[in-house]
Amino acid sequence: MQNSLPYRIFFWAHRWFGIVAGLYFVLFGITGSYLVYEATFDRWMYPDRFVSESAADAIDIPRYVATAQAGLQTDRPPLRVTLPESASENVSLIFNLADIGTAPRNVRVYIDPSTFAFKGAYELWESFGVIMRTFHHDLFLGAAVGRFWMGLSGVLFMVILLSGLWIWWPKLRFLKKSLKWPNLRSLYKGAIDLHKFFGIYSLLLMIAVTFSGLYISVPSWFQIGGKPSAPRPPDITSELPEIDFSAIQTQLASHGLLNRPLRVNYNARDQSVTVRLGEGQPGQTYDVVSKTLIADKPHEEGPKPFEMRRFQREVHGGDYWGRLGEILTFTSGLLPLFFWMTGCYVWWTKRRLKAV
């Protein structure tokens, strides 16, 4: 069966797509693994930005905003105010400092909730995490072009995965032996056996992560009559109105919602303010005119209806399986490096042996 035409085609595709495009997928995998634990890595790299000098029980959203505005020397309202669950972590705010009608220029600010000290600010493009995220999402090519190429990359990686299954499958009569830990008799033979062993055991995980990434990048490919996404319009098209964060905090407190974790989001396009509460809790929309909080749409207060894209996002990021899912997704991002190194080593060694 190894001499059959389908086998030779799949073997050729698996070898050359893997060798030539393998390093490309290694970078995707490493950036994806980083993003699974992005917050943890950021805390390791920039502890001063995240850790407060002491725990702060009181919450003062207006003062966080005023301190951040003073530090940035701007009177614009923040697009987001995030209070983490732990009172010993700093509050973060995001401001868009771009001129009207231009591309976003987002700046993140950190405020110590216990001392209200300005702990620093940086443009998101200067963040290592944002660089990793942008490469992983659209290759620095922009949403339309980048996500199209990400879709093609997902298809190519699916070909590599499924061709590997085809190559392994003809040896079904040796199924029991193939599923056992290999006998690492030599570096060359061990590289082959380990490539097969980890490949077959991680196949379903790799397919799930790859397909979910493909779906997220180009959902229109999976929708009848789907159209490419339109270019994103500028975030700021007119002068932003003043947002009364004191009124927002008062409304939250009156509803018993002024608790950590908490996120206040301001949408500059429709000038709406939403408040996201703790994980799994219903959201609230703040009416800037009446200065009142109203619950989100009724269906959001109960079980959410099934949405394919949200489901694929949870699978891709590991959230669908909880803590175990994060570990599996993190591992799946490192496996392409192992497969590429062992595959290249086997190909190069076999090539040298034939030349002798």
CSV table of C-alpha atoms in Angstrom, one decimal:
chain,number,residue,atom,x,y,z
A,1,MET,CA,0.0,0.0,0.0
A,2,GLN,CA,3.0,2.3,0.5
A,3,ASN,CA,3.6,2.2,-3.2
A,4,SER,CA,0.0,3.2,-4.1
A,5,LEU,CA,-0.5,6.5,-5.8
A,6,PRO,CA,-2.7,8.0,-2.9
A,7,TYR,CA,-0.1,7.0,-0.4
A,8,ARG,CA,2.7,8.7,-2.4
A,9,ILE,CA,0.6,11.8,-2.9
A,10,PHE,CA,-0.2,12.1,0.8
A,11,PHE,CA,3.4,11.3,1.8
A,12,TRP,CA,4.7,14.0,-0.5
A,13,ALA,CA,2.2,16.5,0.8
A,14,HIS,CA,3.0,15.7,4.4
A,15,ARG,CA,6.8,15.9,3.9
A,16,TRP,CA,7.1,19.0,1.8
A,17,PHE,CA,4.3,21.1,3.2
A,18,GLY,CA,5.6,20.2,6.6
A,19,ILE,CA,9.2,21.1,5.9
A,20,VAL,CA,8.6,24.2,3.8
A,21,ALA,CA,5.7,25.7,5.8
A,22,GLY,CA,6.6,24.0,9.1
A,23,LEU,CA,8.5,26.9,10.6
A,24,TYR,CA,5.6,29.1,9.7
A,25,PHE,CA,3.3,26.9,11.7
A,26,VAL,CA,5.8,26.7,14.5
A,27,LEU,CA,5.5,30.5,14.9
A,28,PHE,CA,1.7,30.2,14.9
A,29,GLY,CA,1.9,27.5,17.6
A,30,ILE,CA,4.3,29.4,19.9
A,31,THR,CA,2.3,32.6,19.6
A,32,GLY,CA,-0.9,30.7,20.3
A,33,SER,CA,0.6,29.0,23.4
A,34,TYR,CA,1.8,32.4,24.6
A,35,LEU,CA,-1.7,33.9,24.2
A,36,VAL,CA,-3.3,31.1,26.3
A,37,TYR,CA,-1.4,32.4,29.4
A,38,GLU,CA,-0.8,35.9,28.1
A,39,ALA,CA,-1.9,37.5,31.4
A,40,THR,CA,0.4,35.2,33.4
A,41,PHE,CA,3.4,35.9,31.2
A,42,ASP,CA,2.7,39.7,31.3
A,43,ARG,CA,2.8,39.5,35.1
A,44,TRP,CA,6.1,37.8,35.0
A,45,MET,CA,7.6,40.3,32.6
A,46,TYR,CA,6.0,43.5,34.0
A,47,PRO,CA,5.3,42.9,37.7
A,48,ASP,CA,5.2,46.7,38.5
A,49,ARG,CA,2.3,47.2,36.1
A,50,PHE,CA,0.1,44.6,37.7
A,51,VAL,CA,0.8,44.4,41.4
A,52,SER,CA,-0.5,47.0,43.8
A,53,GLU,CA,1.5,48.2,46.8
A,54,SER,CA,-1.3,46.9,49.1
A,55,ALA,CA,-4.8,45.4,48.9
A,56,ALA,CA,-7.5,48.1,48.3
A,57,ASP,CA,-11.0,47.2,49.5
A,58,ALA,CA,-12.6,50.4,48.3
A,59,ILE,CA,-13.5,51.0,44.6
A,60,ASP,CA,-13.3,54.5,43.2
A,61,ILE,CA,-13.8,54.4,39.4
A,62,PRO,CA,-14.0,58.2,38.9
A,63,ARG,CA,-10.6,58.7,40.6
A,64,TYR,CA,-9.0,55.9,38.6
A,65,VAL,CA,-10.2,57.7,35.4
A,66,ALA,CA,-9.1,61.2,36.7
A,67,THR,CA,-5.6,59.9,37.6
A,68,ALA,CA,-5.2,58.2,34.2
A,69,GLN,CA,-6.3,61.3,32.4
A,70,ALA,CA,-3.9,63.5,34.3
A,71,GLY,CA,-1.0,61.1,33.6
A,72,LEU,CA,-1.8,61.1,29.9
A,73,GLN,CA,-2.7,64.8,29.8
A,74,THR,CA,-6.0,64.2,28.1
A,75,ASP,CA,-9.6,64.8,28.8
A,76,ARG,CA,-10.9,61.9,26.7
A,77,PRO,CA,-12.9,59.2,28.4
A,78,PRO,CA,-11.3,55.7,28.6
A,79,LEU,CA,-12.7,53.1,26.3
A,80,ARG,CA,-12.3,50.5,29.0
A,81,VAL,CA,-11.8,50.4,32.8
A,82,THR,CA,-11.0,46.9,34.2
A,83,LEU,CA,-10.9,46.0,37.9
A,84,PRO,CA,-9.3,42.6,38.3
A,85,GLU,CA,-10.8,40.1,40.8
A,86,SER,CA,-7.9,40.5,43.2
A,87,ALA,CA,-7.8,43.7,45.2
A,88,SER,CA,-4.0,43.5,45.2
A,89,GLU,CA,-3.8,44.0,41.4
A,90,ASN,CA,-3.7,47.3,39.6
A,91,VAL,CA,-6.6,48.8,37.7
A,92,SER,CA,-6.1,49.0,33.9
A,93,LEU,CA,-7.6,51.6,31.6
A,94,ILE,CA,-7.5,51.9,27.8
A,95,PHE,CA,-7.7,55.2,26.0
A,96,ASN,CA,-7.8,55.9,22.3
A,97,LEU,CA,-5.7,58.9,21.6
A,98,ALA,CA,-6.0,58.9,17.9
A,99,ASP,CA,-7.1,62.0,16.0
A,100,ILE,CA,-10.7,62.1,14.7
A,101,GLY,CA,-11.2,59.9,11.6
A,102,THR,CA,-7.8,58.1,11.9
A,103,ALA,CA,-6.8,54.6,12.8
A,104,PRO,CA,-7.0,53.7,16.6
A,105,ARG,CA,-4.1,54.6,18.8
A,106,ASN,CA,-4.8,52.7,22.0
A,107,VAL,CA,-2.9,53.3,25.1
A,108,ARG,CA,-3.1,51.2,28.3
A,109,VAL,CA,-2.7,52.8,31.7
A,110,TYR,CA,-2.2,51.2,35.1
A,111,ILE,CA,-3.4,52.8,38.3
A,112,ASP,CA,-2.6,51.5,41.8
A,113,PRO,CA,-6.1,51.1,43.5
A,114,SER,CA,-4.6,51.5,47.0
A,115,THR,CA,-2.5,54.7,46.4
A,116,PHE,CA,-4.0,55.9,43.1
A,117,ALA,CA,-0.5,56.2,41.8
A,118,PHE,CA,0.0,56.3,38.0
A,119,LYS,CA,2.0,53.1,37.4
A,120,GLY,CA,2.8,53.7,33.8
A,121,ALA,CA,1.4,53.7,30.3
A,122,TYR,CA,2.3,52.2,26.9
A,123,GLU,CA,0.8,52.1,23.5
A,124,LEU,CA,-0.6,48.7,22.8
A,125,TRP,CA,1.6,48.3,19.7
A,126,GLU,CA,4.6,48.5,22.1
A,127,SER,CA,3.3,45.5,24.1
A,128,PHE,CA,4.9,42.2,23.4
A,129,GLY,CA,1.6,40.5,24.0
A,130,VAL,CA,-0.2,42.6,21.4
A,131,ILE,CA,2.6,41.9,18.9
A,132,MET,CA,2.2,38.2,19.4
A,133,ARG,CA,-1.6,38.5,19.2
A,134,THR,CA,-1.5,40.5,16.0
A,135,PHE,CA,0.8,38.1,14.3
A,136,HIS,CA,-1.3,35.2,15.4
A,137,HIS,CA,-4.6,36.8,14.3
A,138,ASP,CA,-3.7,38.4,11.0
A,139,LEU,CA,0.1,38.3,10.3
A,140,PHE,CA,0.3,42.1,10.5
A,141,LEU,CA,-1.5,42.3,7.2
A,142,GLY,CA,-4.8,43.8,8.5
A,143,ALA,CA,-8.1,42.1,9.1
A,144,ALA,CA,-9.2,41.5,5.6
A,145,VAL,CA,-6.0,40.3,3.9
A,146,GLY,CA,-4.4,38.8,7.1
A,147,ARG,CA,-7.4,36.7,8.0
A,148,PHE,CA,-7.8,35.4,4.5
A,149,TRP,CA,-4.2,34.2,4.6
A,150,MET,CA,-4.8,32.7,8.0
A,151,GLY,CA,-7.7,30.8,6.5
A,152,LEU,CA,-5.5,29.4,3.8
A,153,SER,CA,-2.9,28.5,6.4
A,154,GLY,CA,-5.5,26.6,8.4
A,155,VAL,CA,-6.5,24.6,5.3
A,156,LEU,CA,-2.8,23.8,4.6
A,157,PHE,CA,-2.2,22.7,8.2
A,158,MET,CA,-5.3,20.5,8.0
A,159,VAL,CA,-3.8,18.9,4.9
A,160,ILE,CA,-0.6,18.2,6.8
A,161,LEU,CA,-2.6,16.6,9.7
A,162,LEU,CA,-4.9,14.5,7.6
A,163,SER,CA,-2.1,13.3,5.3
A,164,GLY,CA,-0.1,12.3,8.4
A,165,LEU,CA,-3.1,10.2,9.5
A,166,TRP,CA,-3.3,8.6,6.0
A,167,ILE,CA,0.4,7.7,6.1
A,168,TRP,CA,0.0,6.1,9.6
A,169,TRP,CA,-3.3,4.3,8.8
A,170,PRO,CA,-2.0,1.7,6.3
A,171,LYS,CA,0.0,0.2,9.2
A,172,LEU,CA,-3.3,-0.7,10.9
A,173,ARG,CA,-2.2,-4.3,11.3
A,174,PHE,CA,0.4,-3.0,13.6
A,175,LEU,CA,-2.1,-0.9,15.5
A,176,LYS,CA,-1.3,-2.3,19.0
A,177,LYS,CA,2.4,-1.8,18.5
A,178,SER,CA,1.9,1.7,17.0
A,179,LEU,CA,0.0,2.9,20.1
A,180,LYS,CA,2.7,1.8,22.5
A,181,TRP,CA,5.6,3.9,23.7
A,182,PRO,CA,8.4,3.3,21.1
A,183,ASN,CA,11.6,1.6,21.8
A,184,LEU,CA,14.2,4.4,21.2
A,185,ARG,CA,16.9,2.2,19.8
A,186,SER,CA,18.6,5.0,17.9
A,187,LEU,CA,18.2,8.7,17.3
A,188,TYR,CA,17.0,8.3,13.7
A,189,LYS,CA,14.6,5.5,14.5
A,190,GLY,CA,13.5,7.2,17.7
A,191,ALA,CA,12.7,10.4,15.9
A,192,ILE,CA,10.5,8.5,13.4
A,193,ASP,CA,8.7,6.6,16.1
A,194,LEU,CA,8.2,9.6,18.4
A,195,HIS,CA,6.9,11.7,15.5
A,196,LYS,CA,4.3,9.0,14.8
A,197,PHE,CA,3.5,8.3,18.5
A,198,PHE,CA,2.8,11.9,19.5
A,199,GLY,CA,1.2,12.6,16.1
A,200,ILE,CA,-1.5,10.0,16.5
A,201,TYR,CA,-2.2,10.8,20.1
A,202,SER,CA,-2.5,14.5,19.6
A,203,LEU,CA,-4.3,14.3,16.2
A,204,LEU,CA,-7.8,15.0,17.5
A,205,LEU,CA,-6.6,17.9,19.7
A,206,MET,CA,-4.6,19.4,16.8
A,207,ILE,CA,-7.6,19.1,14.4
A,208,ALA,CA,-9.9,20.8,16.9
A,209,VAL,CA,-7.5,23.7,17.5
A,210,THR,CA,-6.7,24.1,13.8
A,211,PHE,CA,-10.3,23.9,12.6
A,212,SER,CA,-11.5,26.3,15.3
A,213,GLY,CA,-8.8,28.8,14.3
A,214,LEU,CA,-9.8,28.4,10.6
A,215,TYR,CA,-13.4,29.1,11.5
A,216,ILE,CA,-12.6,32.1,13.6
A,217,SER,CA,-10.4,33.6,10.9
A,218,VAL,CA,-12.8,33.2,8.0
A,219,PRO,CA,-16.3,32.4,9.3
A,220,SER,CA,-17.8,33.5,6.0
A,221,TRP,CA,-16.3,30.3,4.4
A,222,PHE,CA,-18.7,28.3,6.5
A,223,GLN,CA,-21.8,30.4,5.9
A,224,ILE,CA,-24.0,30.2,2.9
A,225,GLY,CA,-23.9,33.5,1.1
A,226,GLY,CA,-21.2,34.8,3.4
A,227,LYS,CA,-19.3,37.9,2.5
A,228,PRO,CA,-15.8,39.1,3.4
A,229,SER,CA,-15.7,41.4,6.4
A,230,ALA,CA,-15.8,45.1,5.6
A,231,PRO,CA,-12.7,47.2,6.6
A,232,ARG,CA,-13.0,48.4,10.1
A,233,PRO,CA,-14.1,52.1,10.3
A,234,PRO,CA,-12.3,54.6,12.5
A,235,ASP,CA,-13.2,54.3,16.2
A,236,ILE,CA,-13.6,58.1,16.6
A,237,THR,CA,-15.6,60.0,14.1
A,238,SER,CA,-16.5,63.0,16.3
A,239,GLU,CA,-15.7,64.6,19.6
A,240,LEU,CA,-16.4,62.2,22.4
A,241,PRO,CA,-19.1,63.2,25.0
A,242,GLU,CA,-18.2,63.5,28.6
A,243,ILE,CA,-19.0,60.3,30.6
A,244,ASP,CA,-20.1,60.7,34.2
A,245,PHE,CA,-18.2,57.8,35.9
A,246,SER,CA,-19.4,59.0,39.3
A,247,ALA,CA,-23.0,58.4,38.2
A,248,ILE,CA,-22.0,55.0,36.8
A,249,GLN,CA,-20.4,54.0,40.1
A,250,THR,CA,-23.5,55.3,42.0
A,251,GLN,CA,-25.8,53.2,39.9
A,252,LEU,CA,-23.6,50.1,40.3
A,253,ALA,CA,-23.5,50.6,44.1
A,254,SER,CA,-27.3,51.1,44.3
A,255,HIS,CA,-27.9,47.8,42.4
A,256,GLY,CA,-25.3,46.0,44.6
A,257,LEU,CA,-23.0,45.5,41.6
A,258,LEU,CA,-20.0,47.4,42.6
A,259,ASN,CA,-17.8,44.3,43.1
A,260,ARG,CA,-14.7,42.8,41.6
A,261,PRO,CA,-14.1,41.7,38.9
A,262,LEU,CA,-15.7,44.5,36.9
A,263,ARG,CA,-15.2,46.0,33.5
A,264,VAL,CA,-16.7,49.2,32.1
A,265,ASN,CA,-16.7,49.4,28.3
A,266,TYR,CA,-17.4,52.6,26.3
A,267,ASN,CA,-18.2,52.2,22.6
A,268,ALA,CA,-17.2,55.4,20.8
A,269,ARG,CA,-19.2,54.5,17.7
A,270,ASP,CA,-22.7,54.3,19.2
A,271,GLN,CA,-21.7,56.2,22.4
A,272,SER,CA,-23.0,53.4,24.7
A,273,VAL,CA,-21.6,52.2,28.0
A,274,THR,CA,-21.8,48.6,29.1
A,275,VAL,CA,-20.7,47.1,32.4
A,276,ARG,CA,-19.5,43.5,32.4
A,277,LEU,CA,-19.7,41.8,35.8
A,278,GLY,CA,-18.0,38.7,37.1
A,279,GLU,CA,-17.6,35.6,35.0
A,280,GLY,CA,-20.9,34.1,34.1
A,281,GLN,CA,-22.9,37.0,35.5
A,282,PRO,CA,-25.4,39.0,33.4
A,283,GLY,CA,-24.2,42.3,31.9
A,284,GLN,CA,-25.6,45.8,32.4
A,285,THR,CA,-26.0,48.6,29.9
A,286,TYR,CA,-25.6,52.1,31.2
A,287,ASP,CA,-27.9,54.7,29.6
A,288,VAL,CA,-25.8,57.9,29.3
A,289,VAL,CA,-28.9,60.0,28.9
A,290,SER,CA,-31.1,58.8,31.8
A,291,LYS,CA,-28.0,57.7,33.8
A,292,THR,CA,-29.5,54.4,34.8
A,293,LEU,CA,-28.5,50.8,34.4
A,294,ILE,CA,-30.7,48.4,32.5
A,295,ALA,CA,-30.2,44.6,32.2
A,296,ASP,CA,-28.9,43.2,29.0
A,297,LYS,CA,-31.3,41.4,26.6
A,298,PRO,CA,-33.4,38.8,28.5
A,299,HIS,CA,-31.8,35.8,26.8
A,300,GLU,CA,-28.3,36.9,28.1
A,301,GLU,CA,-29.5,36.6,31.7
A,302,GLY,CA,-30.2,32.9,31.3
A,303,PRO,CA,-28.4,30.2,29.3
A,304,LYS,CA,-27.0,31.7,26.2
A,305,PRO,CA,-28.1,30.2,22.8
A,306,PHE,CA,-25.6,28.2,20.9
A,307,GLU,CA,-23.4,30.3,18.7
A,308,MET,CA,-20.9,28.5,16.5
A,309,ARG,CA,-18.3,31.2,16.4
A,310,ARG,CA,-18.3,31.6,20.2
A,311,PHE,CA,-18.1,27.9,20.6
A,312,GLN,CA,-15.1,27.8,18.2
A,313,ARG,CA,-13.4,30.6,20.1
A,314,GLU,CA,-13.8,28.7,23.4
A,315,VAL,CA,-12.4,25.5,21.8
A,316,HIS,CA,-9.5,27.4,20.2
A,317,GLY,CA,-8.5,29.2,23.5
A,318,GLY,CA,-9.1,26.1,25.6
A,319,ASP,CA,-11.9,27.8,27.7
A,320,TYR,CA,-14.4,25.2,26.6
A,321,TRP,CA,-12.6,22.5,28.7
A,322,GLY,CA,-11.7,24.8,31.6
A,323,ARG,CA,-8.2,24.6,33.2
A,324,LEU,CA,-7.5,21.3,31.5
A,325,GLY,CA,-8.4,22.8,28.1
A,326,GLU,CA,-5.9,25.7,28.6
A,327,ILE,CA,-3.1,23.1,29.3
A,328,LEU,CA,-4.1,21.1,26.2
A,329,THR,CA,-4.3,24.1,24.0
A,330,PHE,CA,-0.9,25.4,25.3
A,331,THR,CA,0.6,22.0,24.6
A,332,SER,CA,-0.9,21.9,21.1
A,333,GLY,CA,0.9,25.2,20.3
A,334,LEU,CA,4.3,23.6,21.2
A,335,LEU,CA,3.8,20.4,19.3
A,336,PRO,CA,4.4,21.9,15.8
A,337,LEU,CA,8.0,22.7,16.9
A,338,PHE,CA,8.5,19.1,17.9
A,339,PHE,CA,7.0,17.7,14.7
A,340,TRP,CA,8.9,20.1,12.5
A,341,MET,CA,12.3,19.3,14.2
A,342,THR,CA,11.8,15.6,14.1
A,343,GLY,CA,10.4,15.6,10.6
A,344,CYS,CA,13.3,17.7,9.3
A,345,TYR,CA,15.8,15.5,11.1
A,346,VAL,CA,14.4,12.3,9.6
A,347,TRP,CA,14.3,13.8,6.1
A,348,TRP,CA,17.9,15.1,6.3
A,349,THR,CA,19.2,11.8,7.8
A,350,LYS,CA,17.4,9.7,5.2
A,351,ARG,CA,18.8,11.9,2.5
A,352,ARG,CA,22.3,11.5,3.7
A,353,LEU,CA,22.0,7.8,4.0
A,354,LYS,CA,20.8,7.5,0.4
A,355,ALA,CA,23.8,9.6,-0.7
A,356,VAL,CA,26.2,7.2,0.8
